[in-house]
């Protein structure tokens, strides 16, 4: 087993472990930290795949913005209420069963070879000349998909406005 | 426009004009239209009569409108004018016009003047449909229509619930009879494929007997006739029908509508000639009704009720004649009865008008000098109905008695005897009525006595005309006139020598009745009251009209009411229908309640359900490729 | 097992873990975090396929998903905050006004 492959296995295991830790941790803060570790492992996987842009964005946006916000809110609402004392809801057993079914179904789908047949697999060998490097990627991105890029800024603006509206309405109702 | 159709449509036009515009255009307009159109119809009928005689005795036939064509047979609205229809049409329009003119005086102060004349014209329209119709179908339309008009007019003052109930009773009793009429009609159509009168008569008189029992059809149609012509057992509506205005009683319940049953049987004489059982039944029912009604009339105290029972009794005479095969004689009696009964009813109306509404003869008396015209005309009509010669009633009643005795088609001495006793009673109670109302010393209370006045000329003029007709009408021997259409039955040869003695006996009977009435009632009610105390049971039975109404109520009315209430209302309507609807609704409600327990409001349960859906979808997609 | 299969399997596992976590944890914020985990699983599968077939549009799609995830979290957390302030608890089991 070569180095990159070993690293791949390592990161995969790490992300899975992070996910499992999330399930069992009690304090939401610990849950958030487990999630962060999962995300960083995933970023590592992306980097190993050669998709550097995405890896960087994963860390910057996901961990750096989303999870920070989440951590901030967890610290803000440090509620020791019933959800802290009782981690799991009422539907734990049926949920686990059904999710296992789902996982089995998905695994079977993945392993059956229907998702990508052998011929199709043979056609692709990996990125042709590392087209996911930052420069070629961004050039192509902003040349072909510039409209989508601009629309995302509109989406973010809408999100900001909505967030303010929600908070302000809440404040008016409470005040 | 065709003459017969014109005769029928003129009163209909009167109904529409008065009904729609009358209330707005005032009493003058209503009177002119309401009386003028029937008079025009009468003139048209006279004209048609003239054409009839010129056409060598053949009937006039006019088809006004083809209503439906079913297979080979077309149901037309067609009119048929032979000697019988001619006579009936002239009576209906003639006496009808006179009564319309009388009504202008009698109903002068009534607020619903226009509605009254509209209904009266409507009645004339339907009656003319009945007598002029060529087929049983058109006749039936007229039959139902006169029933409707009768209901509307009996219950004319419908604000009084008793009067409205009387109208309802008339209509429902008629309806019971109509069931028989309909069944007879269905059988005839099924067997013969036609409903035209001339075709039916020809079929039954022809060489091949039709595939239906003539007696059965005859009995069924006669059941219809008992309803319309108030014979036993469907006579109960006619006395109650006196709740309507008096001219209505004169027109509908004396002169025209109640004779519809007689007309029907006479018209279908071809059928009844080959139906001896049915004819026998008709004769027996007729004479029994005549006797029965006469006995009740003897103790009645309301002037109109006496006349009502008298009408029932006289109709019984007509059916007796029909039952022994003397169809023409029965129609002759219809003709004379129209005159004197209308005169009697209108005279009673004049008395009621003079006394300001009093109808009880125990509170009348001494009116002869005060309302002389009414008195004289009433007396003439009374003598006519009692059968005193040479007035009209003598001729017609005498012929009936003779044929009841001697006819080869069912006459018997027993029928004659009962009829003669009835004639005696008729004379008795009619003269009783005359004496108590006009001739005995006054028993009126002072208020009424003060206001007694003779009626206006619109009323007394008509009375005079009718009295004259009652006097001389008998000289026109209708039954001879109708012989080509309705041949008279053979009389037993051995009995023919008894004809003259029987005539004399009939006159004696009439005078005996007169004498008895004078004896009992001269001087007032004292002697009558002594008789009443001596036979209390009999008097109670007769006053209670043999308790027929009570019997119907117990046997039919109450069980029907019980079934309607218990079975149909409580069980059927409330429990079954409402219950099933409520049950369905509550079922939906309960099911919804149980189903809504799926929505717990628990977010994670909803998620679980969503996941279940996703898994199912995946499995399905996987299995199906 | 080759790389594609490993990564796909990991993606599906993360997705299932995320789903089960949303269903069984009681804390609303924790539920949100599990939803992020699900999203990450999906992103992983997207990246796997994009790299495999060398199509840039896959990576662009991933970029857009990041944006959407950020926008989504920007709204979801204030909502949860407001509801928590109202009901004074983050326990999802207590939020059952939709009952019946």
mmCIF file of C-alpha atoms in Angstrom, chain B residues 415-545:
data_model
loop_
_atom_site.group_PDB
_atom_site.id
_atom_site.type_symbol
_atom_site.label_atom_id
_atom_site.label_comp_id
_atom_site.label_asym_id
_atom_site.label_seq_id
_atom_site.Cartn_x
_atom_site.Cartn_y
_atom_site.Cartn_z
ATOM 1 C CA UNK B 415 -134.810 -1.767 -7.754
ATOM 2 C CA UNK B 416 -138.044 -0.004 -8.593
ATOM 3 C CA UNK B 417 -139.338 -0.328 -5.039
ATOM 4 C CA UNK B 418 -136.255 1.110 -3.385
ATOM 5 C CA UNK B 419 -136.179 3.887 -5.944
ATOM 6 C CA UNK B 420 -139.789 4.715 -5.306
ATOM 7 C CA UNK B 421 -139.266 4.891 -1.556
ATOM 8 C CA UNK B 422 -136.345 7.177 -2.235
ATOM 9 C CA UNK B 423 -138.582 9.340 -4.421
ATOM 10 C CA UNK B 424 -141.018 9.574 -1.541
ATOM 11 C CA UNK B 425 -138.234 10.641 0.811
ATOM 12 C CA UNK B 426 -137.007 13.128 -1.774
ATOM 13 C CA UNK B 427 -140.340 14.815 -1.976
ATOM 14 C CA UNK B 428 -140.575 14.801 1.801
ATOM 15 C CA UNK B 429 -137.256 16.392 2.631
ATOM 16 C CA UNK B 430 -137.402 18.924 -0.201
ATOM 17 C CA UNK B 431 -140.777 20.190 0.859
ATOM 18 C CA UNK B 432 -139.524 20.133 4.462
ATOM 19 C CA UNK B 433 -136.754 22.427 3.356
ATOM 20 C CA UNK B 434 -139.146 24.728 1.508
ATOM 21 C CA UNK B 435 -141.584 24.937 4.377
ATOM 22 C CA UNK B 436 -139.024 25.461 7.119
ATOM 23 C CA UNK B 437 -137.163 28.090 5.172
ATOM 24 C CA UNK B 438 -139.985 30.108 3.750
ATOM 25 C CA UNK B 439 -143.402 29.261 5.107
ATOM 26 C CA UNK B 440 -143.327 28.646 8.827
ATOM 27 C CA UNK B 441 -143.457 31.543 11.244
ATOM 28 C CA UNK B 442 -140.145 33.256 11.597
ATOM 29 C CA UNK B 443 -137.509 31.794 13.899
ATOM 30 C CA UNK B 444 -134.908 34.353 12.887
ATOM 31 C CA UNK B 445 -133.205 36.523 15.423
ATOM 32 C CA UNK B 446 -134.059 40.175 15.261
ATOM 33 C CA UNK B 447 -130.787 41.452 13.853
ATOM 34 C CA UNK B 448 -131.025 39.168 10.822
ATOM 35 C CA UNK B 449 -134.706 39.800 10.367
ATOM 36 C CA UNK B 450 -134.135 43.484 10.079
ATOM 37 C CA UNK B 451 -131.716 43.132 7.195
ATOM 38 C CA UNK B 452 -133.627 40.670 5.077
ATOM 39 C CA UNK B 453 -133.742 41.982 1.517
ATOM 40 C CA UNK B 454 -134.294 40.577 -1.923
ATOM 41 C CA UNK B 455 -131.176 39.881 -3.934
ATOM 42 C CA UNK B 456 -130.182 42.045 -6.883
ATOM 43 C CA UNK B 457 -131.363 41.294 -10.401
ATOM 44 C CA UNK B 458 -128.061 39.679 -11.377
ATOM 45 C CA UNK B 459 -129.033 36.915 -8.973
ATOM 46 C CA UNK B 460 -132.817 36.788 -9.166
ATOM 47 C CA UNK B 461 -132.827 37.048 -12.935
ATOM 48 C CA UNK B 462 -130.797 33.868 -13.202
ATOM 49 C CA UNK B 463 -133.129 32.191 -10.710
ATOM 50 C CA UNK B 464 -136.106 33.044 -12.871
ATOM 51 C CA UNK B 465 -134.465 31.683 -16.014
ATOM 52 C CA UNK B 466 -133.550 28.436 -14.282
ATOM 53 C CA UNK B 467 -137.006 28.058 -12.785
ATOM 54 C CA UNK B 468 -138.602 28.469 -16.200
ATOM 55 C CA UNK B 469 -136.232 25.845 -17.597
ATOM 56 C CA UNK B 470 -137.082 23.512 -14.720
ATOM 57 C CA UNK B 471 -140.695 23.934 -15.597
ATOM 58 C CA UNK B 472 -140.653 23.461 -19.352
ATOM 59 C CA UNK B 473 -137.390 21.623 -19.901
ATOM 60 C CA UNK B 474 -138.920 18.218 -19.548
ATOM 61 C CA UNK B 475 -140.907 18.588 -22.727
ATOM 62 C CA UNK B 476 -137.770 18.151 -24.795
ATOM 63 C CA UNK B 477 -137.336 14.402 -24.593
ATOM 64 C CA UNK B 478 -133.594 14.114 -24.545
ATOM 65 C CA UNK B 479 -133.559 10.375 -24.478
ATOM 66 C CA UNK B 480 -135.368 10.227 -27.758
ATOM 67 C CA UNK B 481 -132.961 12.781 -29.160
ATOM 68 C CA UNK B 482 -130.057 10.592 -28.090
ATOM 69 C CA UNK B 483 -131.506 7.335 -29.450
ATOM 70 C CA UNK B 484 -129.246 7.175 -32.509
ATOM 71 C CA UNK B 485 -126.246 7.280 -30.216
ATOM 72 C CA UNK B 486 -127.605 5.385 -27.222
ATOM 73 C CA UNK B 487 -130.477 3.034 -28.040
ATOM 74 C CA UNK B 488 -133.008 2.491 -25.278
ATOM 75 C CA UNK B 489 -133.267 -0.956 -23.769
ATOM 76 C CA UNK B 490 -136.064 -3.348 -24.555
ATOM 77 C CA UNK B 491 -138.761 -3.478 -21.957
ATOM 78 C CA UNK B 492 -140.313 -6.748 -20.866
ATOM 79 C CA UNK B 493 -143.336 -7.234 -23.007
ATOM 80 C CA UNK B 494 -145.375 -8.759 -20.238
ATOM 81 C CA UNK B 495 -145.007 -5.693 -18.068
ATOM 82 C CA UNK B 496 -145.800 -3.041 -20.592
ATOM 83 C CA UNK B 497 -149.330 -2.680 -19.513
ATOM 84 C CA UNK B 498 -148.077 -1.469 -16.112
ATOM 85 C CA UNK B 499 -146.493 1.659 -17.531
ATOM 86 C CA UNK B 500 -149.406 3.999 -16.984
ATOM 87 C CA UNK B 501 -150.239 2.744 -13.483
ATOM 88 C CA UNK B 502 -146.628 3.229 -12.480
ATOM 89 C CA UNK B 503 -146.723 6.796 -13.694
ATOM 90 C CA UNK B 504 -149.753 7.514 -11.614
ATOM 91 C CA UNK B 505 -148.134 5.800 -8.626
ATOM 92 C CA UNK B 506 -145.076 8.017 -9.011
ATOM 93 C CA UNK B 507 -147.203 11.154 -8.942
ATOM 94 C CA UNK B 508 -149.036 9.867 -5.903
ATOM 95 C CA UNK B 509 -145.724 9.227 -4.191
ATOM 96 C CA UNK B 510 -144.645 12.784 -4.880
ATOM 97 C CA UNK B 511 -147.853 14.227 -3.482
ATOM 98 C CA UNK B 512 -147.619 11.925 -0.478
ATOM 99 C CA UNK B 513 -144.214 13.280 0.315
ATOM 100 C CA UNK B 514 -145.551 16.805 0.045
ATOM 101 C CA UNK B 515 -148.426 15.987 2.339
ATOM 102 C CA UNK B 516 -146.200 14.341 4.930
ATOM 103 C CA UNK B 517 -143.895 17.326 4.980
ATOM 104 C CA UNK B 518 -146.778 19.702 5.426
ATOM 105 C CA UNK B 519 -148.175 17.573 8.219
ATOM 106 C CA UNK B 520 -144.950 17.328 10.186
ATOM 107 C CA UNK B 521 -143.584 20.791 9.694
ATOM 108 C CA UNK B 522 -146.605 23.012 9.527
ATOM 109 C CA UNK B 523 -146.308 25.536 12.246
ATOM 110 C CA UNK B 524 -142.648 24.992 12.892
ATOM 111 C CA UNK B 525 -140.338 22.472 14.479
ATOM 112 C CA UNK B 526 -142.471 21.314 17.392
ATOM 113 C CA UNK B 527 -143.887 18.155 15.855
ATOM 114 C CA UNK B 528 -140.539 17.230 14.359
ATOM 115 C CA UNK B 529 -138.882 17.550 17.719
ATOM 116 C CA UNK B 530 -141.449 15.227 19.287
ATOM 117 C CA UNK B 531 -140.722 12.635 16.593
ATOM 118 C CA UNK B 532 -137.059 13.065 17.234
ATOM 119 C CA UNK B 533 -137.498 12.301 20.897
ATOM 120 C CA UNK B 534 -139.447 9.164 20.081
ATOM 121 C CA UNK B 535 -136.746 7.683 17.846
ATOM 122 C CA UNK B 536 -133.507 8.948 19.338
ATOM 123 C CA UNK B 537 -131.267 6.137 18.043
ATOM 124 C CA UNK B 538 -132.456 6.464 14.478
ATOM 125 C CA UNK B 539 -132.116 10.196 14.599
ATOM 126 C CA UNK B 540 -128.594 9.948 15.925
ATOM 127 C CA UNK B 541 -127.627 7.482 13.220
ATOM 128 C CA UNK B 542 -128.994 9.698 10.490
ATOM 129 C CA UNK B 543 -127.556 12.893 11.918
ATOM 130 C CA UNK B 544 -124.218 11.218 12.167
ATOM 131 C CA UNK B 545 -124.489 10.355 8.460
#
